[in-house]
């Protein structure tokens, strides 16, 4: 007999874990992380292989959540990238100043 998984149980949000953002249940892998890999061209199979402890159903659930909330997640990813670029620029300026 096969076990049926309620896909609604695969994605959760918990205060204090991943900043309260949506993540794959039972892991610390956020939907944003999965979305980032996906946007870089990785297939669901490659993402599951990358994380070893994730199965394909979990990755597909994360991608379904991403596609259902794409505008918000893409905005968050863009803000995160902009902050990374800003901090890298500050760091590079400090390094150049010391040289």
Tab-separated table of N, CA, C and O in Angstrom, residues 9-75:
chain	number	residue	atom	x	y	z
A	9	UNK	N	1.232	19.941	3.422
A	9	UNK	CA	2.111	19.772	4.580
A	9	UNK	C	3.582	19.948	4.232
A	9	UNK	O	4.428	19.906	5.125
A	10	UNK	N	3.899	20.156	2.958
A	10	UNK	CA	5.293	20.208	2.533
A	10	UNK	C	5.939	21.580	2.707
A	10	UNK	O	7.161	21.686	2.759
A	11	UNK	N	5.138	22.633	2.790
A	11	UNK	CA	5.659	24.003	2.930
A	11	UNK	C	5.113	24.596	4.221
A	11	UNK	O	3.914	24.527	4.477
A	12	UNK	N	6.006	25.159	5.029
A	12	UNK	CA	5.580	25.776	6.290
A	12	UNK	C	6.307	27.101	6.496
A	12	UNK	O	7.296	27.391	5.831
A	13	UNK	N	5.808	27.870	7.438
A	13	UNK	CA	6.450	29.097	7.899
A	13	UNK	C	6.515	29.021	9.413
A	13	UNK	O	5.527	28.662	10.056
A	14	UNK	N	7.678	29.333	9.976
A	14	UNK	CA	7.855	29.303	11.421
A	14	UNK	C	8.648	30.521	11.846
A	14	UNK	O	9.730	30.763	11.294
A	15	UNK	N	8.135	31.283	12.811
A	15	UNK	CA	8.917	32.416	13.305
A	15	UNK	C	10.273	31.914	13.810
A	15	UNK	O	10.365	30.866	14.425
A	16	UNK	N	11.326	32.630	13.493
A	16	UNK	CA	12.647	32.271	13.991
A	16	UNK	C	13.413	31.292	13.115
A	16	UNK	O	14.574	31.019	13.370
A	17	UNK	N	12.778	30.733	12.099
A	17	UNK	CA	13.473	29.834	11.181
A	17	UNK	C	13.362	30.438	9.789
A	17	UNK	O	12.268	30.744	9.325
A	18	UNK	N	14.500	30.620	9.148
A	18	UNK	CA	14.558	31.262	7.816
A	18	UNK	C	13.898	32.640	7.842
A	18	UNK	O	13.244	33.040	6.870
A	19	UNK	N	14.032	33.326	8.940
A	19	UNK	CA	13.453	34.661	9.043
A	19	UNK	C	11.939	34.661	8.963
A	19	UNK	O	11.334	35.654	8.602
A	20	UNK	N	11.317	33.521	9.268
A	20	UNK	CA	9.862	33.413	9.208
A	20	UNK	C	9.336	33.200	7.795
A	20	UNK	O	8.134	33.128	7.575
A	21	UNK	N	10.264	33.101	6.829
A	21	UNK	CA	9.849	32.904	5.431
A	21	UNK	C	9.441	31.450	5.200
A	21	UNK	O	9.824	30.557	5.942
A	22	UNK	N	8.696	31.259	4.123
A	22	UNK	CA	8.257	29.913	3.759
A	22	UNK	C	9.466	29.033	3.466
A	22	UNK	O	10.448	29.470	2.877
A	23	UNK	N	9.371	27.779	3.911
A	23	UNK	CA	10.456	26.829	3.709
A	23	UNK	C	9.877	25.438	3.558
A	23	UNK	O	8.692	25.207	3.818
A	24	UNK	N	10.713	24.521	3.147
A	24	UNK	CA	10.300	23.128	3.026
A	24	UNK	C	10.239	22.550	4.432
A	24	UNK	O	11.201	22.648	5.201
A	25	UNK	N	9.095	21.975	4.782
A	25	UNK	CA	8.868	21.435	6.126
A	25	UNK	C	9.964	20.446	6.509
A	25	UNK	O	10.404	19.641	5.692
A	26	UNK	N	10.405	20.559	7.750
A	26	UNK	CA	11.415	19.648	8.273
A	26	UNK	C	12.829	19.980	7.851
A	26	UNK	O	13.755	19.234	8.146
A	27	UNK	N	13.001	21.109	7.175
A	27	UNK	CA	14.327	21.526	6.721
A	27	UNK	C	14.509	23.017	6.978
A	27	UNK	O	13.563	23.713	7.345
A	28	UNK	N	15.689	23.484	6.731
A	28	UNK	CA	15.966	24.914	6.780
A	28	UNK	C	16.083	25.503	5.389
A	28	UNK	O	16.631	26.586	5.225
A	29	UNK	N	15.583	24.785	4.397
A	29	UNK	CA	15.702	25.237	3.010
A	29	UNK	C	14.503	26.108	2.660
A	29	UNK	O	13.368	25.638	2.626
A	30	UNK	N	14.788	27.382	2.384
A	30	UNK	CA	13.702	28.323	2.096
A	30	UNK	C	13.241	28.206	0.645
A	30	UNK	O	13.976	27.753	-0.231
A	31	UNK	N	12.025	28.652	0.428
A	31	UNK	CA	11.483	28.701	-0.928
A	31	UNK	C	12.328	29.648	-1.773
A	31	UNK	O	12.584	29.379	-2.949
A	32	UNK	N	12.790	30.733	-1.171
A	32	UNK	CA	13.642	31.679	-1.900
A	32	UNK	C	14.907	31.000	-2.397
A	32	UNK	O	15.361	31.266	-3.501
A	33	UNK	N	15.490	30.132	-1.596
A	33	UNK	CA	16.708	29.426	-2.021
A	33	UNK	C	16.418	28.539	-3.225
A	33	UNK	O	17.156	28.528	-4.204
A	34	UNK	N	15.314	27.793	-3.157
A	34	UNK	CA	14.921	26.925	-4.270
A	34	UNK	C	14.635	27.778	-5.506
A	34	UNK	O	15.082	27.457	-6.617
A	35	UNK	N	13.920	28.880	-5.318
A	35	UNK	CA	13.593	29.773	-6.437
A	35	UNK	C	14.860	30.340	-7.064
A	35	UNK	O	14.953	30.465	-8.290
A	36	UNK	N	15.833	30.671	-6.252
A	36	UNK	CA	17.095	31.196	-6.768
A	36	UNK	C	17.800	30.198	-7.669
A	36	UNK	O	18.267	30.543	-8.760
A	37	UNK	N	17.868	28.954	-7.223
A	37	UNK	CA	18.489	27.906	-8.044
A	37	UNK	C	17.703	27.715	-9.338
A	37	UNK	O	18.277	27.568	-10.411
A	38	UNK	N	16.401	27.718	-9.221
A	38	UNK	CA	15.531	27.529	-10.388
A	38	UNK	C	15.736	28.666	-11.393
A	38	UNK	O	15.856	28.433	-12.597
A	39	UNK	N	15.804	29.889	-10.890
A	39	UNK	CA	16.001	31.048	-11.765
A	39	UNK	C	17.370	31.023	-12.425
A	39	UNK	O	17.570	31.635	-13.470
A	40	UNK	N	18.327	30.320	-11.835
A	40	UNK	CA	19.660	30.185	-12.418
A	40	UNK	C	19.696	29.081	-13.476
A	40	UNK	O	20.741	28.807	-14.048
A	41	UNK	N	18.554	28.441	-13.701
A	41	UNK	CA	18.476	27.439	-14.760
A	41	UNK	C	18.554	26.000	-14.303
A	41	UNK	O	18.576	25.090	-15.127
A	42	UNK	N	18.584	25.781	-12.992
A	42	UNK	CA	18.641	24.408	-12.492
A	42	UNK	C	17.278	23.752	-12.609
A	42	UNK	O	16.246	24.371	-12.337
A	43	UNK	N	17.262	22.499	-12.990
A	43	UNK	CA	16.014	21.738	-13.078
A	43	UNK	C	15.617	21.279	-11.678
A	43	UNK	O	16.455	21.228	-10.768
A	44	UNK	N	14.351	20.911	-11.471
A	44	UNK	CA	13.948	20.376	-10.176
A	44	UNK	C	14.800	19.169	-9.757
A	44	UNK	O	15.171	19.042	-8.588
A	45	UNK	N	15.146	18.311	-10.708
A	45	UNK	CA	15.977	17.146	-10.402
A	45	UNK	C	17.366	17.569	-9.921
A	45	UNK	O	17.900	17.003	-8.957
A	46	UNK	N	17.942	18.570	-10.581
A	46	UNK	CA	19.264	19.062	-10.169
A	46	UNK	C	19.210	19.686	-8.778
A	46	UNK	O	20.141	19.514	-7.982
A	47	UNK	N	18.136	20.404	-8.499
A	47	UNK	CA	17.988	21.023	-7.177
A	47	UNK	C	17.879	19.942	-6.105
A	47	UNK	O	18.540	20.021	-5.063
A	48	UNK	N	17.071	18.927	-6.351
A	48	UNK	CA	16.936	17.831	-5.386
A	48	UNK	C	18.282	17.144	-5.178
A	48	UNK	O	18.662	16.829	-4.038
A	49	UNK	N	19.022	16.916	-6.245
A	49	UNK	CA	20.351	16.302	-6.129
A	49	UNK	C	21.305	17.195	-5.347
A	49	UNK	O	22.117	16.705	-4.552
A	50	UNK	N	21.222	18.503	-5.565
A	50	UNK	CA	22.082	19.468	-4.877
A	50	UNK	C	21.910	19.361	-3.361
A	50	UNK	O	22.861	19.488	-2.617
A	51	UNK	N	20.675	19.147	-2.931
A	51	UNK	CA	20.372	19.135	-1.511
A	51	UNK	C	20.263	17.736	-0.928
A	51	UNK	O	19.876	17.589	0.201
A	52	UNK	N	20.523	16.698	-1.659
A	52	UNK	CA	20.549	15.336	-1.150
A	52	UNK	C	19.421	14.925	-0.220
A	52	UNK	O	18.856	13.864	-0.394
A	53	UNK	N	19.112	15.727	0.784
A	53	UNK	CA	18.071	15.373	1.756
A	53	UNK	C	16.669	15.777	1.296
A	53	UNK	O	15.690	15.480	1.974
A	54	UNK	N	16.562	16.451	0.138
A	54	UNK	CA	15.252	16.820	-0.399
A	54	UNK	C	14.843	15.821	-1.468
A	54	UNK	O	15.671	15.359	-2.242
A	55	UNK	N	13.559	15.529	-1.506
A	55	UNK	CA	13.075	14.687	-2.600
A	55	UNK	C	12.412	15.567	-3.650
A	55	UNK	O	12.175	16.754	-3.439
A	56	UNK	N	12.138	14.965	-4.776
A	56	UNK	CA	11.598	15.719	-5.902
A	56	UNK	C	10.236	16.337	-5.583
A	56	UNK	O	9.947	17.457	-6.010
A	57	UNK	N	9.413	15.651	-4.804
A	57	UNK	CA	8.102	16.197	-4.427
A	57	UNK	C	8.269	17.487	-3.616
A	57	UNK	O	7.522	18.451	-3.824
A	58	UNK	N	9.246	17.521	-2.722
A	58	UNK	CA	9.482	18.726	-1.932
A	58	UNK	C	9.916	19.889	-2.825
A	58	UNK	O	9.466	21.024	-2.644
A	59	UNK	N	10.793	19.608	-3.777
A	59	UNK	CA	11.257	20.660	-4.685
A	59	UNK	C	10.101	21.166	-5.537
A	59	UNK	O	9.923	22.379	-5.707
A	60	UNK	N	9.289	20.258	-6.044
A	60	UNK	CA	8.141	20.688	-6.848
A	60	UNK	C	7.147	21.486	-6.011
A	60	UNK	O	6.563	22.462	-6.507
A	61	UNK	N	6.955	21.117	-4.754
A	61	UNK	CA	6.070	21.890	-3.882
A	61	UNK	C	6.629	23.297	-3.683
A	61	UNK	O	5.886	24.280	-3.717
A	62	UNK	N	7.937	23.387	-3.496
A	62	UNK	CA	8.574	24.699	-3.335
A	62	UNK	C	8.411	25.534	-4.601
A	62	UNK	O	8.121	26.732	-4.529
A	63	UNK	N	8.565	24.905	-5.753
A	63	UNK	CA	8.414	25.633	-7.011
A	63	UNK	C	6.964	26.041	-7.250
A	63	UNK	O	6.701	27.121	-7.787
A	64	UNK	N	6.021	25.204	-6.837
A	64	UNK	CA	4.605	25.579	-6.953
A	64	UNK	C	4.326	26.802	-6.078
A	64	UNK	O	3.638	27.738	-6.505
A	65	UNK	N	4.869	26.810	-4.859
A	65	UNK	CA	4.709	27.960	-3.965
A	65	UNK	C	5.343	29.196	-4.604
A	65	UNK	O	4.756	30.286	-4.592
A	66	UNK	N	6.533	29.027	-5.168
A	66	UNK	CA	7.214	30.144	-5.833
A	66	UNK	C	6.353	30.704	-6.964
A	66	UNK	O	6.141	31.909	-7.045
A	67	UNK	N	5.845	29.846	-7.823
A	67	UNK	CA	5.055	30.325	-8.956
A	67	UNK	C	3.747	30.974	-8.505
A	67	UNK	O	3.285	31.927	-9.134
A	68	UNK	N	3.179	30.498	-7.410
A	68	UNK	CA	1.949	31.092	-6.888
A	68	UNK	C	2.206	32.461	-6.247
A	68	UNK	O	1.290	33.279	-6.134
A	69	UNK	N	3.456	32.696	-5.848
A	69	UNK	CA	3.821	33.936	-5.154
A	69	UNK	C	5.016	34.611	-5.829
A	69	UNK	O	5.823	35.268	-5.178
A	70	UNK	N	5.110	34.438	-7.124
A	70	UNK	CA	6.300	34.823	-7.877
A	70	UNK	C	6.648	36.303	-7.748
A	70	UNK	O	7.819	36.651	-7.549
A	71	UNK	N	5.690	37.187	-7.870
A	71	UNK	CA	5.996	38.622	-7.801
A	71	UNK	C	6.658	38.977	-6.480
A	71	UNK	O	7.665	39.700	-6.456
A	72	UNK	N	6.107	38.493	-5.377
A	72	UNK	CA	6.660	38.805	-4.059
A	72	UNK	C	8.048	38.199	-3.877
A	72	UNK	O	8.972	38.863	-3.406
A	73	UNK	N	8.214	36.952	-4.253
A	73	UNK	CA	9.506	36.289	-4.070
A	73	UNK	C	10.561	36.903	-4.979
A	73	UNK	O	11.703	37.131	-4.553
A	74	UNK	N	10.209	37.208	-6.225
A	74	UNK	CA	11.164	37.860	-7.124
A	74	UNK	C	11.585	39.228	-6.584
A	74	UNK	O	12.755	39.603	-6.676
A	75	UNK	N	10.647	39.961	-5.998
A	75	UNK	CA	10.967	41.252	-5.392
A	75	UNK	C	11.944	41.066	-4.231
A	75	UNK	O	12.939	41.790	-4.114
